[in-house]
Coordinates of C-alpha atoms in Angstrom, one line a residue:
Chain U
X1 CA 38.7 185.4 -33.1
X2 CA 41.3 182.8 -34.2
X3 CA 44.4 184.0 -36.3
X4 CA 45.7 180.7 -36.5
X5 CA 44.0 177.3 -38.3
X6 CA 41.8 175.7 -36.6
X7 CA 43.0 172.6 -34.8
X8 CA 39.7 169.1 -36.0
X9 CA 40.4 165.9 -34.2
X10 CA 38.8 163.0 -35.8
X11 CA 37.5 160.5 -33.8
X12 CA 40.0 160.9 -30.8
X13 CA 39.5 158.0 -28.4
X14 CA 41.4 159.3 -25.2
X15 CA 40.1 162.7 -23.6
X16 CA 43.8 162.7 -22.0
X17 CA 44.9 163.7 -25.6
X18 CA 42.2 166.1 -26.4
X19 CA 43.5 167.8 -23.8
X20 CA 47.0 167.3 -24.3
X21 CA 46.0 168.9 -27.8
X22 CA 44.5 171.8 -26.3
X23 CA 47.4 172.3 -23.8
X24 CA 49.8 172.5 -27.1
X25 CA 46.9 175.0 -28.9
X26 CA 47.8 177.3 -26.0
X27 CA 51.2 177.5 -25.6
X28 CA 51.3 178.2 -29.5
X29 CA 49.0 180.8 -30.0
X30 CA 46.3 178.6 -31.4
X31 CA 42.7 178.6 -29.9
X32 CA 39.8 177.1 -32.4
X33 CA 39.2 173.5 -31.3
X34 CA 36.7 171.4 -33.6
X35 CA 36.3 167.8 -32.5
X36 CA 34.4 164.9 -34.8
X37 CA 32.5 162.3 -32.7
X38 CA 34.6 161.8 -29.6
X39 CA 34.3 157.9 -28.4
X40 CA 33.9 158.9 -24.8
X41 CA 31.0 161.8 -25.3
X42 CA 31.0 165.0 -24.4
X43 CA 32.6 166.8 -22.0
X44 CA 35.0 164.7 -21.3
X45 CA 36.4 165.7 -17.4
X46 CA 39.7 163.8 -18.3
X47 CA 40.5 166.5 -21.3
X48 CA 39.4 169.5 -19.1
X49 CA 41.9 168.1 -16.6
X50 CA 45.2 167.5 -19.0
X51 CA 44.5 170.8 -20.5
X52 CA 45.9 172.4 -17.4
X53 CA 45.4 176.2 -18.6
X54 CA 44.2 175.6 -22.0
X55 CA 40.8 174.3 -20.3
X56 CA 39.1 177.1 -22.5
X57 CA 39.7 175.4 -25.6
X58 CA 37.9 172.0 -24.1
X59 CA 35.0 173.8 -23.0
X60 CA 34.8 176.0 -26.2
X61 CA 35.6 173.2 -28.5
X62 CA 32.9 172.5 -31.1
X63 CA 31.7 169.1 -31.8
X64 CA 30.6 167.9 -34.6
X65 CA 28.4 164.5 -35.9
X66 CA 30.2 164.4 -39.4
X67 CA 33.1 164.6 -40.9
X68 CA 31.8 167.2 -43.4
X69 CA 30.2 169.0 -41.3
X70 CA 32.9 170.0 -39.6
X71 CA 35.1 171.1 -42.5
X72 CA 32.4 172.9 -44.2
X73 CA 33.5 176.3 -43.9
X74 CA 37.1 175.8 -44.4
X75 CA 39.1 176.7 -47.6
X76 CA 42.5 174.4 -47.5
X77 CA 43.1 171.3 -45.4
X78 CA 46.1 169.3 -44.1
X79 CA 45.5 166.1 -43.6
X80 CA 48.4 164.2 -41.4
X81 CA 49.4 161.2 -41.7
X82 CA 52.3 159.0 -41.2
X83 CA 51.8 156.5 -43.9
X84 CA 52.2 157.0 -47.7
X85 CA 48.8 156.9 -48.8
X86 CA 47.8 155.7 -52.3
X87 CA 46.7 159.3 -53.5
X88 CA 48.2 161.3 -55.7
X89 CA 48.3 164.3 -53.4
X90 CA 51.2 166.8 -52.5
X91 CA 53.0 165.6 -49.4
X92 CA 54.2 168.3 -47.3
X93 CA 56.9 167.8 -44.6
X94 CA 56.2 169.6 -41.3
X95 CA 58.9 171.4 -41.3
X96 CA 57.7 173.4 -44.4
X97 CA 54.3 173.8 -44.0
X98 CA 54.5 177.1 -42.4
X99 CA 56.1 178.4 -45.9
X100 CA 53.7 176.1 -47.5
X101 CA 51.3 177.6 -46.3
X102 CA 52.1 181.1 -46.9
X103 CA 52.1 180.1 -50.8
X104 CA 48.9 179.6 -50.6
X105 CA 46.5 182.8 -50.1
X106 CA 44.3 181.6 -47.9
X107 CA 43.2 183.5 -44.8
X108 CA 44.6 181.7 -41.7
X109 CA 41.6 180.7 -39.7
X110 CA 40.2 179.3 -43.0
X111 CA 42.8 176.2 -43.0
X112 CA 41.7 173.4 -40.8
X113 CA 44.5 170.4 -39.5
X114 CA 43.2 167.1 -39.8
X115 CA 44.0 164.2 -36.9
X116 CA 42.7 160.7 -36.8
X117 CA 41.9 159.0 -34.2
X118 CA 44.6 157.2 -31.8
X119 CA 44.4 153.6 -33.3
X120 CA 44.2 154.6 -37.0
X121 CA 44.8 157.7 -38.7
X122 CA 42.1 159.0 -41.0
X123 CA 40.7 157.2 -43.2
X124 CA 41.3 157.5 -47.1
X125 CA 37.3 159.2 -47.2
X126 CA 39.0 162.0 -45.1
X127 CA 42.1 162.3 -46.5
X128 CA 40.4 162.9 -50.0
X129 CA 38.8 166.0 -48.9
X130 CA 42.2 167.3 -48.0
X131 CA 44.2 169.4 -50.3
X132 CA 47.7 168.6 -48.8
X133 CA 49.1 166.0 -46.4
X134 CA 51.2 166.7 -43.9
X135 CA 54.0 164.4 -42.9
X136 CA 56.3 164.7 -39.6
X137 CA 60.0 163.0 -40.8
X138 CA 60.4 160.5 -38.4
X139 CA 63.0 157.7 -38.3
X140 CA 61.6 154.9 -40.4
X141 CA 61.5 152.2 -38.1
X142 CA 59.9 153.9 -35.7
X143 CA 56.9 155.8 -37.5
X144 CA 54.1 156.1 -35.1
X145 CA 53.7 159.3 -33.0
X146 CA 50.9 160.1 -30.3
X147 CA 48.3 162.5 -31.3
X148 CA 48.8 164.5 -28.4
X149 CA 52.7 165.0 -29.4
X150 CA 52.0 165.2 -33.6
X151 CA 49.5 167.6 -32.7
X152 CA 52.1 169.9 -30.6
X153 CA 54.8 169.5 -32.9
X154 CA 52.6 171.4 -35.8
X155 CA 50.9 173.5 -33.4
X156 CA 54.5 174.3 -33.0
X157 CA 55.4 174.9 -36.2
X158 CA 52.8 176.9 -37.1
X159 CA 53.1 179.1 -34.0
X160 CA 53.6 182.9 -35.5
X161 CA 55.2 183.8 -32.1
X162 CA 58.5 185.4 -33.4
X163 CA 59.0 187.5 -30.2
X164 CA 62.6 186.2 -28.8
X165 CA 63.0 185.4 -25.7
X166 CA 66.3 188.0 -24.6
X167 CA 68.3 188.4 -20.9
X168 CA 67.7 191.4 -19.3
X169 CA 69.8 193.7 -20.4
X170 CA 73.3 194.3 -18.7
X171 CA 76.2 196.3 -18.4
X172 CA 79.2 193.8 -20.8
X173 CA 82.5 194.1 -20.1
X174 CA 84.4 196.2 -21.7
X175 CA 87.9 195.5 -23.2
X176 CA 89.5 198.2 -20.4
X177 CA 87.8 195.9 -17.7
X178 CA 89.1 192.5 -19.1
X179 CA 92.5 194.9 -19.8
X180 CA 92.5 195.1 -16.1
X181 CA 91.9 191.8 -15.2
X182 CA 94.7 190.5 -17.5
X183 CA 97.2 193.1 -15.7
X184 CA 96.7 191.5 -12.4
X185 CA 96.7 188.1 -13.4
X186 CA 100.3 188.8 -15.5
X187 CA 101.5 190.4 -12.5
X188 CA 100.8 187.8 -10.2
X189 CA 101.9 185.1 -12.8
X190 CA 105.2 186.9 -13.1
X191 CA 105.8 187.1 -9.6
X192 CA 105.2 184.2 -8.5
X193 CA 107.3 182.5 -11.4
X194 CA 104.5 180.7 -13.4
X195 CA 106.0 180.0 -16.6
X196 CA 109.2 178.3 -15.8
X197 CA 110.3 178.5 -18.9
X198 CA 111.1 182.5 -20.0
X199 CA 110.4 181.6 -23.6
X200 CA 107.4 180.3 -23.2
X201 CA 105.6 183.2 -21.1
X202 CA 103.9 185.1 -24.1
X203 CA 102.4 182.2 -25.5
X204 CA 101.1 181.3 -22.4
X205 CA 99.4 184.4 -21.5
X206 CA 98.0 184.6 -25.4
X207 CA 96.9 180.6 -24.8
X208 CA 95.4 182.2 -21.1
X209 CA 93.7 185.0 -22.7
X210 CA 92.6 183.2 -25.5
X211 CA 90.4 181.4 -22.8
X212 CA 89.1 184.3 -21.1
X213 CA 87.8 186.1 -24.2
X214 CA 85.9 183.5 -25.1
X215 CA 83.4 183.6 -22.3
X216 CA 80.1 184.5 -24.1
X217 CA 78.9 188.0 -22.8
X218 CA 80.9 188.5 -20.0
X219 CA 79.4 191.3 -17.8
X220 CA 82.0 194.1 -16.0
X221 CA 80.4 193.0 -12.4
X222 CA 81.5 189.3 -13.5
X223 CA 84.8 191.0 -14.6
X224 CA 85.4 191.7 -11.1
X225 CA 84.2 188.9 -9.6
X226 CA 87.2 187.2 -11.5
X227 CA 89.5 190.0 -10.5
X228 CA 88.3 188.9 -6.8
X229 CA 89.1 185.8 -7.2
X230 CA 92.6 185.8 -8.0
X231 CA 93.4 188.4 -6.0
X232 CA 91.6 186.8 -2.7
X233 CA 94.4 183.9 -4.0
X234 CA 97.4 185.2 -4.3
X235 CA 97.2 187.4 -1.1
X236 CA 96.1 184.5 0.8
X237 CA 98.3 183.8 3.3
X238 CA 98.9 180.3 5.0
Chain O
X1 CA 76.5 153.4 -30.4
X2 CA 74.2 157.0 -30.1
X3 CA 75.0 159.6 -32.6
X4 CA 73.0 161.5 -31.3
X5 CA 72.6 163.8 -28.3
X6 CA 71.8 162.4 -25.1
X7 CA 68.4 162.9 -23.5
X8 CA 68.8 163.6 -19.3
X9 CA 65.4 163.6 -17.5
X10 CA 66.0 165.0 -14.1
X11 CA 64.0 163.7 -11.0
X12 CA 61.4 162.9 -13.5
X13 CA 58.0 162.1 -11.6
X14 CA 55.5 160.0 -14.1
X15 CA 56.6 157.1 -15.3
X16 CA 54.0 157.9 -18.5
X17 CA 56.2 160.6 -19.2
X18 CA 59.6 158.6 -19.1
X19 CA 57.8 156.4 -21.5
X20 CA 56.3 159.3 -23.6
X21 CA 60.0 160.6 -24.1
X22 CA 61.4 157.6 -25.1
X23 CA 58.8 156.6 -27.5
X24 CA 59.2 160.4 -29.0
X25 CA 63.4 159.5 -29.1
X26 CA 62.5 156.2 -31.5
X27 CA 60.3 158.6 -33.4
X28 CA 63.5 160.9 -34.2
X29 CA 66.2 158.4 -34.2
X30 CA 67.3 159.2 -31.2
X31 CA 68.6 156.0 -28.3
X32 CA 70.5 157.3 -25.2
X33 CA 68.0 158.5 -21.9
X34 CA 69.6 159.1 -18.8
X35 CA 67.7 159.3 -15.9
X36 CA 68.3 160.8 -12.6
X37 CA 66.6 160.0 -9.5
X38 CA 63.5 159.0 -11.1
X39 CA 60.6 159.5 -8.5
X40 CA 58.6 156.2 -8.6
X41 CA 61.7 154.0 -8.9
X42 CA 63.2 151.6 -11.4
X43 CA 62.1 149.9 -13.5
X44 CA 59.0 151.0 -13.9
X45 CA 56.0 149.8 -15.7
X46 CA 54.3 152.8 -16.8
X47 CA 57.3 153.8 -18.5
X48 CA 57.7 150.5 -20.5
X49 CA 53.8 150.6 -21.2
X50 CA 53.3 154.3 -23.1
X51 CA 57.1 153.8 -24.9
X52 CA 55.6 151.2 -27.0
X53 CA 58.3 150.4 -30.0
X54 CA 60.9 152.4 -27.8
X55 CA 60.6 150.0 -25.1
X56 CA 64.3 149.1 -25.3
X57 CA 65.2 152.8 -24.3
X58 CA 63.8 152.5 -21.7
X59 CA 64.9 149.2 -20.5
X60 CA 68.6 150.4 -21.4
X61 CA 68.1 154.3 -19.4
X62 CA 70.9 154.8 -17.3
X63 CA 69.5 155.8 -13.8
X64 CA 71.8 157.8 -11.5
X65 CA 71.7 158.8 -8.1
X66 CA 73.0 162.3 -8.4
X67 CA 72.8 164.6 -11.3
X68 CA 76.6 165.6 -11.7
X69 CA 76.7 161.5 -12.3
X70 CA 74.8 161.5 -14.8
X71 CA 76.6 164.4 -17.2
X72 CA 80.4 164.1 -15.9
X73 CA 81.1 162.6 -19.3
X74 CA 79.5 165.0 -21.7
X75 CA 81.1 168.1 -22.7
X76 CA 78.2 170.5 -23.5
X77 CA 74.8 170.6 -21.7
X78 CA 71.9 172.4 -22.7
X79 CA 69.2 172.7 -20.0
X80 CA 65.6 173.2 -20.8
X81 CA 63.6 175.9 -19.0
X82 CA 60.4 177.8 -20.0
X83 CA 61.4 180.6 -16.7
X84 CA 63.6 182.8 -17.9
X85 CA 66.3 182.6 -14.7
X86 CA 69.0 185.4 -13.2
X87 CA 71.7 183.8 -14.9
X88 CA 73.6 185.4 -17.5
X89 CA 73.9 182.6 -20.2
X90 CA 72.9 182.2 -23.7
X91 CA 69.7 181.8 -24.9
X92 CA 68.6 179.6 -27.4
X93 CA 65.8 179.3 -29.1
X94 CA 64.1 175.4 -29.8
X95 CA 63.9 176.5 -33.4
X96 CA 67.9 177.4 -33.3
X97 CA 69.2 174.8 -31.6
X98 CA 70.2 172.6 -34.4
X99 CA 72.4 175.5 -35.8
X100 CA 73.8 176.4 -32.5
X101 CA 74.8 173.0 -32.3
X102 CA 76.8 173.2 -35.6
X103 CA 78.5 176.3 -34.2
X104 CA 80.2 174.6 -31.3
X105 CA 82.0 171.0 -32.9
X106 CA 80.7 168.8 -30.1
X107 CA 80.6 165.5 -30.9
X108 CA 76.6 164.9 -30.6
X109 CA 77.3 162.2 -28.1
X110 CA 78.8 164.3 -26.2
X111 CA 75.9 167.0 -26.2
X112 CA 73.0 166.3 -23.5
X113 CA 69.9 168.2 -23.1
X114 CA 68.3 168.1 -19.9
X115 CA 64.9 168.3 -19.1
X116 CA 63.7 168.9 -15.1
X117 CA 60.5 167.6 -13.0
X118 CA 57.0 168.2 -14.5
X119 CA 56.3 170.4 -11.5
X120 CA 59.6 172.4 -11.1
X121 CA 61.7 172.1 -13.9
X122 CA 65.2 172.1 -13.2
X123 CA 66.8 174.2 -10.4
X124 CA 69.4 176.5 -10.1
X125 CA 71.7 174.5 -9.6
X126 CA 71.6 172.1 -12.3
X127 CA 71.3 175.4 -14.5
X128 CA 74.6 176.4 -13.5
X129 CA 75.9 173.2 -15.1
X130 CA 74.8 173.9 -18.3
X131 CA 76.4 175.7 -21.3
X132 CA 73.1 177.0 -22.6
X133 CA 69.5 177.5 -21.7
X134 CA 67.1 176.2 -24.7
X135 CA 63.5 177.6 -24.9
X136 CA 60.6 176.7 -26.8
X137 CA 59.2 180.3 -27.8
X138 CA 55.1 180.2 -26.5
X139 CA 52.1 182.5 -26.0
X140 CA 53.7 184.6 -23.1
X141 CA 50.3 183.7 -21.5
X142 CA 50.7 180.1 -21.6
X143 CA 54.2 178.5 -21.3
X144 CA 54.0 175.5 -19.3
X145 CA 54.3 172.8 -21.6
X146 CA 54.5 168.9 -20.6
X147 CA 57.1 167.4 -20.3
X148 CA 56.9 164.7 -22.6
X149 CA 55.7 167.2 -25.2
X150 CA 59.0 169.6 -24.4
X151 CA 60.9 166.5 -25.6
X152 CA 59.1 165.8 -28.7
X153 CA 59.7 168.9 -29.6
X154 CA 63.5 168.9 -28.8
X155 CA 64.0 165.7 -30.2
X156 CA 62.2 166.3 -33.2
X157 CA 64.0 169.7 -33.5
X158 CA 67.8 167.7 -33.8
X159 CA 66.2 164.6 -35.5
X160 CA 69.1 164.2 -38.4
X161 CA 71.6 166.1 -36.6
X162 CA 74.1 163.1 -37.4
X163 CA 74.0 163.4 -41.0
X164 CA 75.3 167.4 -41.2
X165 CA 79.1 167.3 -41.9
X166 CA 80.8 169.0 -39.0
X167 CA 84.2 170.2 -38.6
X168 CA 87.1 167.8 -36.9
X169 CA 86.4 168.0 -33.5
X170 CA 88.7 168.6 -30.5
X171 CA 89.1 167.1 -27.1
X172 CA 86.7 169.1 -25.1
X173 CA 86.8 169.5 -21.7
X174 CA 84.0 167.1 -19.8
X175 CA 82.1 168.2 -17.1
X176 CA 83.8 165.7 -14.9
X177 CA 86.9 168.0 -16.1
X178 CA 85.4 171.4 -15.2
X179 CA 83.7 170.0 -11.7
X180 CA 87.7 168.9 -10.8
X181 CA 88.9 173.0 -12.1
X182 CA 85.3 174.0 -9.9
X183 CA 86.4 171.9 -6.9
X184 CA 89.7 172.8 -6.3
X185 CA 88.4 176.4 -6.8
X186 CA 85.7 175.8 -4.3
X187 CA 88.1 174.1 -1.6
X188 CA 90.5 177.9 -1.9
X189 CA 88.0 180.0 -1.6
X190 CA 86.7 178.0 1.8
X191 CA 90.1 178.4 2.8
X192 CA 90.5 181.7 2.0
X193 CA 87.1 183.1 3.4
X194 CA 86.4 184.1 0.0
X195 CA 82.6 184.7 0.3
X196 CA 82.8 187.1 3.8
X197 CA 78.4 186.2 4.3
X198 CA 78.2 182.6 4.3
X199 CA 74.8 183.0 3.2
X200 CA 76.0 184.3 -0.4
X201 CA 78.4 181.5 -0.9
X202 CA 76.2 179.0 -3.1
X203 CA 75.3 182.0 -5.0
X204 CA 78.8 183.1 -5.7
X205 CA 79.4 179.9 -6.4
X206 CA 76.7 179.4 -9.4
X207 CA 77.7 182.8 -10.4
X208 CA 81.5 181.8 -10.6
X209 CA 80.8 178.7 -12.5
X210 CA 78.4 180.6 -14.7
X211 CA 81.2 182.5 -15.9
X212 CA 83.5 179.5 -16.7
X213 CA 80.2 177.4 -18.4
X214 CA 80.6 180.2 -21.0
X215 CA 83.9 179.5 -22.3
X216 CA 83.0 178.8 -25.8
X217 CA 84.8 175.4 -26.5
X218 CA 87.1 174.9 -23.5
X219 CA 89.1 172.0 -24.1
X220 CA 90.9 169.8 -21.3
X221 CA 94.3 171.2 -22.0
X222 CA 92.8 174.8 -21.1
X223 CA 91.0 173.4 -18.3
X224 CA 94.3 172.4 -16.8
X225 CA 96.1 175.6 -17.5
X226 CA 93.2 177.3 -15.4
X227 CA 93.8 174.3 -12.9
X228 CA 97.3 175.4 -13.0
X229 CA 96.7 179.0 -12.5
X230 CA 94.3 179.0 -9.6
X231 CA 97.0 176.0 -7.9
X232 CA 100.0 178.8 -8.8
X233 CA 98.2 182.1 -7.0
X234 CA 97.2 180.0 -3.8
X235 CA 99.9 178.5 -3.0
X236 CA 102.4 181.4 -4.0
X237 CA 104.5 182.2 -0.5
X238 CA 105.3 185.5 -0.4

């Protein structure tokens, strides 16, 4: 049972992008595929193909004869779109509709994104029956996207997968490690006359620290690879 | 003249893909592809033929025979990976980038994002370059996204980056900078018989240069005081 809207692609020409669609529906969480008069029939091997792991979808995807037919049980629709349509209807950019979307209290697997076909878009007929269309910002000259990438990028958007991705955790270095790797290093600085100039030693070392405490999330095992490092240098002997 | 990042596609195997990218980089105003060993040669037709208005970017991708080439001038890389990898670097989250970005004052030309082979992605190595790992958040069940939909989403993610007001920016250290501090480091510790198992050495040596990638805004001038250090302790004569 779908959580997420449901995913209608009007008229799509290529199965390549049916099952670039699906592909996209998986990685984001989504899974309820309706398709409206595919040109090349159904199945279609070449969308089972590009939907690598999604193939599910494909082969659960529900096809429909009509337009209407398949947007009967639905309760809001985006429509997208790149051009400015002569309607007076609220245009949504993608990057809201997730909070659009929670304005409105619809259940989730009630809202159904429209896509036209390849070639043209939907038509005005199908863009009436939606209640909002959605627009991806796109540089001005350069307007028109593939379905199987406009169809990712709200899949995308709408994904509900807030789960952060996080390193394993580790063992940071604390400031008594980093302590100790300073002490060598101004020890062997000092001996082997780095400075030059007296005066200038403390705003060196603040300029050299300064450098070393900036290294994001430094570990204490990274600590002493660095203390291994300058230590296998200065004893090195030619 | 790009004022935007640069997009890298590393050992990149379809031309369809190429194409894909570059067509998505029109869509978000985006105009610099740099390509690195591209599998079925240059120029290639495939490319030209699914960019459609974005042809130009692809006639004017830089191609490079080695990947250091191809990102000595930039000063901050983030790599794309949907693995999460044994490094310890930041992660970033698609969704975050664009602020993460603001944090750091890199001019956006000098920012790349690289994006690996469909089949591999990008490997250790090449990881090791990079300042940041960026992930698109998925269904853990289902992460493997196509490449030319993993730059849609990345371009469409920094699309307008150019028009945020940003700090003055300083003189950050290039890779080509960091690789001159990484090879004089490298050629020591050969000398010195630094690693003790030869076999560890290329891993000590991504874990050494994973530590230094993590300097949060290294400039040049720093760059050469650790140049300056690392010369001192070696060639000290006791």
């Amino acid at each position: 049972m779908s959580h997420n809207p449901v995913i209608i692609l009007v008229n799509p020409q290529m199965g390549e992008n049916i099952g670039f669609t699906a592909r996209s529906m998986g990685n984001f969480g989504f899974n309820e595929l309706r398709i409206v008069n595919p040109r090349d029939g159904w199945p279609n091997k070449a969308a089972e193909a590009t939907a690598v792991k999604s193939v599910n979808i494909v082969k659960d995807a529900k096809i429909f004869d009509s337009f209407n037919a398949a947007v009967e049980d639905l309760e809001f629709l985006y429509a997208t779109s790149a051009r400015s349509r002569d309607f007076n209807k609220e245009y949504v950019n993608s990057k809201e509709i997730k909070n659009d979307i929670k304005k409105h209290n619809v259940k989730l697997n009630k809202i159904g994104i429209l896509f036209g076909a390849e070639k043209s878009g939907l038509d005005n007929e199908m863009i009436s029956y939606a209640n909002k269309i959605v627009y991806i910002p796109t540089d001005p000259n350069s307007k028109s996207i593939n379905i199987a990438i406009s169809s990712a990028l709200l899949c995308y958007e709408l994904s509900d997968l807030g789960s952060a991705k996080t390193n394993k955790h580790q063992d940071l270095a604390t400031q008594k490690d980093l302590g100790n790797f300073f002490s060598h290093l101004e020890r062997m600085l000092d001996e082997t006359n780095f400075y030059k100039i007296p005066e200038k030693r403390d705003k060196m070392l603040h300029n050299i620290r300064n450098i070393f405490k900036r290294i994001h999330n430094l570990t204490s095992n990274e600590v002493s690879t660095l203390i291994g490092i300058i230590k296998d240098l200065f004893n090195y002997q030619k």
